Amino acid sequence: MMSENEQRRLVSSFLEITVGETVTTARRFLQATSWNLGEAVLLFYSGNQKDHVEEDEVNAPLMHDPMWEQEQGGDSSRSTGDLLASLYKPPFDLMFNGSLHQAKSAASDEDKWLLVNLQSRKEFASHTLNRDTWGDEVVSETIKNNFVFLQVEHDTTGGQKIHTFYKIETLPAVLLIDPITGQKMRLWYGMVEGEILLEELVPFMDDGPKQQLLRKKQHPTSTTEEQKPSLETEKPLSETATASLETLTLSEKDQANAMPMFPPLPQEPITGDPRVLCRVGFRFPDGRRLMRTFLKTEPIQLLWSFCYAQIQESEMKQPFKLVETRTPGSSNAIDYGSNQTFEQSGLANSIIFLSWG
């Protein structure tokens, strides 16, 4: 039995979505759908059939819309849930069938960018994305020809990994991902109009991720359209720590060569034998603190690959340096030219500071 507090929360959520409606209307639609918020909102918006929800229908398992019945040849036996499901159904003909890792591999093989839609059935914008954006013929054909598209529910194992790794703030979310590095290139929240989405995807239709990576290596100072993850901000570094970082520099040659030569960032090992894994903490000049797991056998150059994937577009041309701190008051600049692994370098389970240089 649902508690009164939970019912009030759902009523409040319904009213936030259906602005201007009454508590009575909210309770009728929620009760008619067994207190499923997503279905209640869908029912409300489908043909604006709120006038058909009468007092004696509150607990009815099925509700019918005359408009729908007419379109279906008067088949009143078909439930409203089925009708709504067809209207807001996921774009199955567009979706990649597999995990995020498999989608990355497929996109990399085809030299296409990966478009990921993280959904939530409880958010009405997720359903309108299905109906109005992914259901748009022009949008659908454009994505089929130029991208690999993956739609994931946020409450699945794969969805939770995406939610956590890319620091998703609200749902639904649409991400454009480089399948080679796993880097987030673009991010949209909520309902995105098809016309706007296509306009912002145009720069990625000319060159695939492999072609863009090759161009970076050939033209290390060229700018790109990439958008890096926007992650949560914490307290900035202390003035003392910032000052100490500014005294540590890489050679100008290393700075010039580092950016275009960063190796592809492999998928983060989520689970495995703890004896072969290590976690590294990162602190950024804007105060962000992140953690990342690496294999002890991987090269430490991946530190630069990871950090480069986190900086903002406006900062991409700036060279940066990494400094390791093990004890308070002591720090050592890390040499990008080193061929050591995390285990060999002793950087496993350490804290890395990034500063501009």
Tab-separated table of C-alpha atoms in Angstrom:
chain	number	residue	atom	x	y	z
A	1	MET	CA	0.000	0.000	0.000
A	2	MET	CA	1.461	3.346	-1.047
A	3	SER	CA	1.968	5.801	1.814
A	4	GLU	CA	0.193	9.137	1.921
A	5	ASN	CA	3.534	10.968	1.689
A	6	GLU	CA	4.438	9.096	-1.481
A	7	GLN	CA	1.044	9.898	-2.975
A	8	ARG	CA	1.531	13.579	-2.192
A	9	ARG	CA	4.955	13.512	-3.820
A	10	LEU	CA	3.522	11.995	-7.007
A	11	VAL	CA	0.638	14.485	-7.040
A	12	SER	CA	3.136	17.324	-6.672
A	13	SER	CA	5.247	15.955	-9.540
A	14	PHE	CA	2.144	15.606	-11.734
A	15	LEU	CA	1.163	19.222	-11.057
A	16	GLU	CA	4.674	20.479	-11.853
A	17	ILE	CA	4.430	18.839	-15.282
A	18	THR	CA	0.799	19.687	-16.045
A	19	VAL	CA	0.926	23.344	-15.052
A	20	GLY	CA	-2.458	24.808	-14.119
A	21	GLU	CA	-4.201	21.544	-13.210
A	22	THR	CA	-5.840	20.760	-9.878
A	23	VAL	CA	-5.015	18.251	-7.171
A	24	THR	CA	-8.286	16.453	-7.956
A	25	THR	CA	-7.270	16.001	-11.599
A	26	ALA	CA	-3.822	14.801	-10.571
A	27	ARG	CA	-5.212	12.190	-8.178
A	28	ARG	CA	-7.704	10.918	-10.778
A	29	PHE	CA	-5.053	10.298	-13.409
A	30	LEU	CA	-2.586	8.813	-10.930
A	31	GLN	CA	-5.189	6.480	-9.458
A	32	ALA	CA	-6.332	5.457	-12.928
A	33	THR	CA	-2.775	4.344	-13.723
A	34	SER	CA	-2.078	2.694	-10.344
A	35	TRP	CA	0.011	5.691	-9.285
A	36	ASN	CA	2.478	5.384	-12.154
A	37	LEU	CA	3.563	8.976	-12.759
A	38	GLY	CA	4.871	8.409	-16.272
A	39	GLU	CA	1.699	6.659	-17.456
A	40	ALA	CA	-0.516	9.235	-15.729
A	41	VAL	CA	1.162	12.123	-17.516
A	42	LEU	CA	1.071	10.272	-20.835
A	43	LEU	CA	-2.615	9.599	-20.319
A	44	PHE	CA	-3.235	13.260	-19.540
A	45	TYR	CA	-1.424	14.538	-22.622
A	46	SER	CA	-2.764	11.959	-25.068
A	47	GLY	CA	-5.528	13.857	-26.796
A	48	ASN	CA	-6.103	15.966	-23.645
A	49	GLN	CA	-8.664	13.431	-22.486
A	50	LYS	CA	-8.927	14.591	-18.880
A	51	ASP	CA	-12.648	15.280	-19.315
A	52	HIS	CA	-13.192	11.540	-19.813
A	53	VAL	CA	-11.850	10.669	-16.370
A	54	GLU	CA	-14.996	10.663	-14.272
A	55	GLU	CA	-15.383	9.884	-10.619
A	56	ASP	CA	-16.599	6.343	-11.261
A	57	GLU	CA	-13.574	5.671	-13.495
A	58	VAL	CA	-10.950	6.510	-10.900
A	59	ASN	CA	-10.088	2.927	-10.143
A	60	ALA	CA	-10.788	1.527	-13.617
A	61	PRO	CA	-7.842	-0.446	-15.026
A	62	LEU	CA	-8.464	0.782	-18.602
A	63	MET	CA	-9.492	4.153	-19.961
A	64	HIS	CA	-10.517	4.933	-23.540
A	65	ASP	CA	-10.336	8.002	-25.706
A	66	PRO	CA	-13.038	8.300	-28.393
A	67	MET	CA	-10.530	9.909	-30.748
A	68	TRP	CA	-8.211	6.933	-30.388
A	69	GLU	CA	-11.083	4.488	-30.797
A	70	GLN	CA	-12.142	6.170	-34.036
A	71	GLU	CA	-8.595	5.958	-35.407
A	72	GLN	CA	-8.513	2.283	-34.483
A	73	GLY	CA	-11.809	1.518	-36.264
A	74	GLY	CA	-13.856	1.562	-33.067
A	75	ASP	CA	-11.792	-1.142	-31.365
A	76	SER	CA	-12.630	-0.171	-27.790
A	77	SER	CA	-11.043	-3.354	-26.459
A	78	ARG	CA	-7.607	-1.968	-26.965
A	79	SER	CA	-6.291	-0.323	-23.791
A	80	THR	CA	-5.173	3.265	-23.614
A	81	GLY	CA	-1.820	1.977	-22.408
A	82	ASP	CA	-1.328	0.110	-25.685
A	83	LEU	CA	-2.341	3.165	-27.699
A	84	LEU	CA	0.039	5.393	-25.800
A	85	ALA	CA	2.787	2.824	-26.111
A	86	SER	CA	2.518	3.003	-29.885
A	87	LEU	CA	2.526	6.795	-29.832
A	88	TYR	CA	5.538	7.146	-27.547
A	89	LYS	CA	7.349	3.920	-28.398
A	90	PRO	CA	11.169	3.923	-28.400
A	91	PRO	CA	12.847	4.218	-31.815
A	92	PHE	CA	13.622	0.504	-32.120
A	93	ASP	CA	14.561	0.766	-35.797
A	94	LEU	CA	17.124	3.425	-34.911
A	95	MET	CA	18.617	1.928	-31.762
A	96	PHE	CA	21.826	-0.071	-31.500
A	97	ASN	CA	21.167	-3.431	-29.858
A	98	GLY	CA	23.928	-3.939	-27.324
A	99	SER	CA	25.884	-2.434	-24.440
A	100	LEU	CA	27.731	0.882	-24.350
A	101	HIS	CA	31.019	-0.938	-24.854
A	102	GLN	CA	29.650	-2.777	-27.897
A	103	ALA	CA	28.194	0.448	-29.278
A	104	LYS	CA	31.589	2.145	-28.929
A	105	SER	CA	33.262	-0.691	-30.796
A	106	ALA	CA	30.690	-0.595	-33.591
A	107	ALA	CA	30.947	3.187	-33.907
A	108	SER	CA	34.737	3.039	-33.947
A	109	ASP	CA	34.733	0.351	-36.637
A	110	GLU	CA	32.376	2.443	-38.783
A	111	ASP	CA	34.223	5.694	-37.947
A	112	LYS	CA	31.016	7.257	-36.625
A	113	TRP	CA	30.288	9.292	-33.522
A	114	LEU	CA	28.199	7.639	-30.810
A	115	LEU	CA	24.916	9.292	-29.824
A	116	VAL	CA	23.560	8.106	-26.448
A	117	ASN	CA	20.109	8.900	-25.071
A	118	LEU	CA	19.834	8.261	-21.319
A	119	GLN	CA	16.117	7.946	-20.588
A	120	SER	CA	13.767	7.883	-17.609
A	121	ARG	CA	10.230	6.563	-17.958
A	122	LYS	CA	9.155	8.888	-15.150
A	123	GLU	CA	10.166	11.990	-17.087
A	124	PHE	CA	7.661	13.071	-19.717
A	125	ALA	CA	10.446	14.669	-21.794
A	126	SER	CA	11.799	11.150	-22.387
A	127	HIS	CA	8.545	10.187	-24.061
A	128	THR	CA	8.344	13.365	-26.140
A	129	LEU	CA	11.904	12.733	-27.323
A	130	ASN	CA	10.710	9.372	-28.634
A	131	ARG	CA	7.622	10.820	-30.282
A	132	ASP	CA	8.827	14.178	-31.637
A	133	THR	CA	12.602	13.932	-32.067
A	134	TRP	CA	13.601	10.323	-32.678
A	135	GLY	CA	10.255	9.778	-34.399
A	136	ASP	CA	10.949	12.583	-36.872
A	137	GLU	CA	11.767	11.050	-40.259
A	138	VAL	CA	14.515	13.559	-41.115
A	139	VAL	CA	16.191	13.174	-37.713
A	140	SER	CA	15.933	9.401	-37.881
A	141	GLU	CA	17.457	9.127	-41.363
A	142	THR	CA	20.250	11.564	-40.508
A	143	ILE	CA	21.227	9.629	-37.401
A	144	LYS	CA	21.083	6.293	-39.206
A	145	ASN	CA	23.459	7.521	-41.887
A	146	ASN	CA	25.943	9.389	-39.698
A	147	PHE	CA	25.866	8.068	-36.131
A	148	VAL	CA	25.481	4.989	-33.973
A	149	PHE	CA	22.500	5.559	-31.656
A	150	LEU	CA	22.103	3.925	-28.253
A	151	GLN	CA	19.123	4.465	-25.945
A	152	VAL	CA	19.492	3.325	-22.335
A	153	GLU	CA	17.179	3.460	-19.322
A	154	HIS	CA	18.916	5.191	-16.418
A	155	ASP	CA	17.855	2.563	-13.864
A	156	THR	CA	19.611	-0.299	-15.683
A	157	THR	CA	23.186	-1.344	-14.889
A	158	GLY	CA	24.444	0.203	-18.116
A	159	GLY	CA	22.417	3.354	-17.535
A	160	GLN	CA	23.784	3.807	-14.031
A	161	LYS	CA	27.354	3.535	-15.323
A	162	ILE	CA	26.699	6.220	-17.933
A	163	HIS	CA	24.922	8.394	-15.346
A	164	THR	CA	27.856	8.168	-12.942
A	165	PHE	CA	30.780	8.382	-15.358
A	166	TYR	CA	29.476	11.373	-17.301
A	167	LYS	CA	28.047	13.101	-14.209
A	168	ILE	CA	24.551	13.453	-15.652
A	169	GLU	CA	22.615	16.094	-13.697
A	170	THR	CA	19.054	15.658	-14.991
A	171	LEU	CA	17.087	13.271	-17.177
A	172	PRO	CA	16.621	12.676	-20.001
A	173	ALA	CA	20.059	13.434	-21.432
A	174	VAL	CA	21.551	13.094	-24.901
A	175	LEU	CA	25.314	12.697	-25.206
A	176	LEU	CA	27.608	12.733	-28.217
A	177	ILE	CA	30.600	10.516	-27.424
A	178	ASP	CA	33.913	9.892	-29.136
A	179	PRO	CA	33.899	6.069	-29.360
A	180	ILE	CA	37.701	5.919	-29.453
A	181	THR	CA	38.451	7.865	-26.259
A	182	GLY	CA	35.066	7.735	-24.547
A	183	GLN	CA	35.197	11.532	-24.385
A	184	LYS	CA	31.954	13.496	-24.171
A	185	MET	CA	31.741	15.914	-27.100
A	186	ARG	CA	28.271	17.388	-26.581
A	187	LEU	CA	25.525	17.170	-23.965
A	188	TRP	CA	21.844	18.116	-24.111
A	189	TYR	CA	19.338	17.914	-21.253
A	190	GLY	CA	15.579	17.468	-21.444
A	191	MET	CA	13.501	17.664	-24.613
A	192	VAL	CA	15.660	18.611	-27.620
A	193	GLU	CA	13.908	19.741	-30.787
A	194	GLY	CA	14.977	17.770	-33.842
A	195	GLU	CA	15.889	20.871	-35.848
A	196	ILE	CA	18.145	22.196	-33.094
A	197	LEU	CA	19.776	18.807	-32.556
A	198	LEU	CA	20.593	18.367	-36.250
A	199	GLU	CA	22.001	21.867	-36.460
A	200	GLU	CA	24.411	21.172	-33.612
A	201	LEU	CA	25.379	17.773	-35.032
A	202	VAL	CA	26.344	19.173	-38.445
A	203	PRO	CA	30.055	19.708	-37.522
A	204	PHE	CA	30.326	15.994	-36.735
A	205	MET	CA	28.895	14.778	-40.031
A	206	ASP	CA	31.886	15.737	-42.170
A	207	ASP	CA	34.626	13.960	-40.214
A	208	GLY	CA	34.421	10.773	-38.171
A	209	PRO	CA	36.311	10.393	-34.886
A	210	LYS	CA	39.299	8.709	-36.578
A	211	GLN	CA	39.565	11.460	-39.143
A	212	GLN	CA	39.371	14.147	-36.473
A	213	LEU	CA	42.020	12.424	-34.365
A	214	LEU	CA	44.307	12.240	-37.404
A	215	ARG	CA	43.759	15.919	-38.100
A	216	LYS	CA	44.656	16.774	-34.499
A	217	LYS	CA	47.954	14.962	-34.831
A	218	GLN	CA	48.724	16.720	-38.105
A	219	HIS	CA	47.624	20.145	-36.807
A	220	PRO	CA	48.279	20.204	-33.053
A	221	THR	CA	47.251	23.865	-32.640
A	222	SER	CA	43.965	23.603	-34.516
A	223	THR	CA	40.755	24.179	-32.592
A	224	THR	CA	37.896	21.700	-32.423
A	225	GLU	CA	34.221	21.825	-31.618
A	226	GLU	CA	34.543	19.372	-28.749
A	227	GLN	CA	32.599	19.837	-25.547
A	228	LYS	CA	34.084	18.326	-22.426
A	229	PRO	CA	32.164	16.992	-19.439
A	230	SER	CA	30.643	19.531	-17.113
A	231	LEU	CA	31.230	17.988	-13.697
A	232	GLU	CA	30.353	19.099	-10.199
A	233	THR	CA	32.481	21.808	-8.616
A	234	GLU	CA	33.975	21.598	-5.159
A	235	LYS	CA	36.232	23.923	-3.151
A	236	PRO	CA	39.116	25.401	-5.173
A	237	LEU	CA	42.727	24.570	-4.382
A	238	SER	CA	44.318	26.565	-1.590
A	239	GLU	CA	46.499	29.533	-2.566
A	240	THR	CA	49.580	27.704	-1.281
A	241	ALA	CA	48.867	24.606	-3.367
A	242	THR	CA	48.139	26.715	-6.443
A	243	ALA	CA	51.367	28.652	-6.011
A	244	SER	CA	53.405	25.470	-5.678
A	245	LEU	CA	51.850	24.046	-8.828
A	246	GLU	CA	52.696	27.152	-10.830
A	247	THR	CA	56.406	26.669	-10.132
A	248	LEU	CA	56.418	23.238	-11.770
A	249	THR	CA	56.594	23.168	-15.567
A	250	LEU	CA	57.158	20.808	-18.455
A	251	SER	CA	59.541	21.746	-21.234
A	252	GLU	CA	58.006	23.732	-24.092
A	253	LYS	CA	58.650	20.801	-26.411
A	254	ASP	CA	56.713	18.428	-24.179
A	255	GLN	CA	53.845	20.913	-23.929
A	256	ALA	CA	53.655	21.347	-27.692
A	257	ASN	CA	53.760	17.632	-28.419
A	258	ALA	CA	51.639	16.321	-25.543
A	259	MET	CA	48.177	17.331	-26.650
A	260	PRO	CA	48.021	15.750	-30.111
A	261	MET	CA	49.867	12.622	-28.980
A	262	PHE	CA	47.670	11.590	-26.083
A	263	PRO	CA	46.863	7.868	-26.462
A	264	PRO	CA	43.207	6.757	-26.743
A	265	LEU	CA	41.616	6.333	-23.323
A	266	PRO	CA	40.403	2.735	-22.908
A	267	GLN	CA	37.181	1.877	-21.136
A	268	GLU	CA	37.513	2.183	-17.379
A	269	PRO	CA	37.806	-1.188	-15.632
A	270	ILE	CA	34.812	-1.173	-13.300
A	271	THR	CA	35.405	-4.530	-11.633
A	272	GLY	CA	38.229	-7.009	-11.490
A	273	ASP	CA	41.024	-8.350	-9.342
A	274	PRO	CA	42.013	-5.499	-6.980
A	275	ARG	CA	45.613	-6.670	-7.259
A	276	VAL	CA	45.765	-5.447	-10.876
A	277	LEU	CA	43.728	-2.251	-10.409
A	278	CYS	CA	44.627	1.145	-9.002
A	279	ARG	CA	42.608	4.280	-8.368
A	280	VAL	CA	43.993	7.749	-8.979
A	281	GLY	CA	42.522	10.992	-7.677
A	282	PHE	CA	42.573	14.200	-9.739
A	283	ARG	CA	42.289	17.847	-8.672
A	284	PHE	CA	41.608	20.558	-11.241
A	285	PRO	CA	42.292	24.306	-11.004
A	286	ASP	CA	38.549	25.020	-10.807
A	287	GLY	CA	38.215	22.832	-7.707
A	288	ARG	CA	36.793	19.690	-9.293
A	289	ARG	CA	37.891	16.381	-7.798
A	290	LEU	CA	37.534	13.165	-9.781
A	291	MET	CA	38.536	9.541	-9.347
A	292	ARG	CA	39.494	7.115	-12.106
A	293	THR	CA	40.455	3.438	-12.091
A	294	PHE	CA	43.358	2.190	-14.215
A	295	LEU	CA	45.110	-1.118	-14.703
A	296	LYS	CA	48.499	-1.169	-12.981
A	297	THR	CA	49.999	-2.381	-16.264
A	298	GLU	CA	48.710	0.622	-18.263
A	299	PRO	CA	51.088	3.479	-19.196
A	300	ILE	CA	50.953	6.668	-17.153
A	301	GLN	CA	50.379	8.695	-20.359
A	302	LEU	CA	46.713	7.830	-19.801
A	303	LEU	CA	46.741	10.444	-17.029
A	304	TRP	CA	46.983	13.101	-19.737
A	305	SER	CA	44.337	11.373	-21.857
A	306	PHE	CA	41.906	11.404	-18.952
A	307	CYS	CA	42.590	15.021	-17.959
A	308	TYR	CA	42.314	16.225	-21.553
A	309	ALA	CA	38.854	14.652	-21.711
A	310	GLN	CA	37.747	16.776	-18.727
A	311	ILE	CA	38.906	20.272	-19.660
A	312	GLN	CA	36.603	22.822	-21.240
A	313	GLU	CA	36.560	23.669	-24.943
A	314	SER	CA	38.023	27.135	-24.302
A	315	GLU	CA	40.993	25.542	-22.503
A	316	MET	CA	41.866	22.931	-25.110
A	317	LYS	CA	44.742	24.890	-26.663
A	318	GLN	CA	46.420	25.550	-23.332
A	319	PRO	CA	49.263	23.200	-22.368
A	320	PHE	CA	48.972	21.766	-18.890
A	321	LYS	CA	51.183	19.948	-16.439
A	322	LEU	CA	50.496	17.210	-13.931
A	323	VAL	CA	51.932	17.124	-10.447
A	324	GLU	CA	51.839	14.248	-7.998
A	325	THR	CA	51.446	14.855	-4.271
A	326	ARG	CA	51.959	12.042	-1.781
A	327	THR	CA	52.511	13.945	1.450
A	328	PRO	CA	51.577	17.517	2.460
A	329	GLY	CA	54.175	20.024	1.283
A	330	SER	CA	55.827	17.680	-1.236
A	331	SER	CA	55.072	17.488	-4.945
A	332	ASN	CA	56.748	16.189	-8.084
A	333	ALA	CA	56.100	17.053	-11.712
A	334	ILE	CA	55.221	13.990	-13.785
A	335	ASP	CA	57.181	13.430	-16.981
A	336	TYR	CA	54.903	12.755	-19.955
A	337	GLY	CA	57.819	11.192	-21.801
A	338	SER	CA	58.122	8.393	-19.267
A	339	ASN	CA	57.240	4.935	-20.562
A	340	GLN	CA	56.511	3.580	-17.106
A	341	THR	CA	53.329	1.849	-16.048
A	342	PHE	CA	51.301	2.947	-13.027
A	343	GLU	CA	52.859	0.178	-10.973
A	344	GLN	CA	56.428	0.999	-12.046
A	345	SER	CA	56.015	4.733	-11.485
A	346	GLY	CA	54.508	4.422	-8.040
A	347	LEU	CA	51.588	6.621	-9.078
A	348	ALA	CA	48.995	3.998	-8.175
A	349	ASN	CA	46.527	5.311	-5.584
A	350	SER	CA	48.026	8.810	-5.618
A	351	ILE	CA	46.580	12.314	-6.032
A	352	ILE	CA	47.321	14.191	-9.270
A	353	PHE	CA	47.029	17.972	-9.600
A	354	LEU	CA	46.485	19.642	-12.973
A	355	SER	CA	47.656	23.203	-13.570
A	356	TRP	CA	48.097	25.351	-16.637
A	357	GLY	CA	51.644	25.913	-17.792
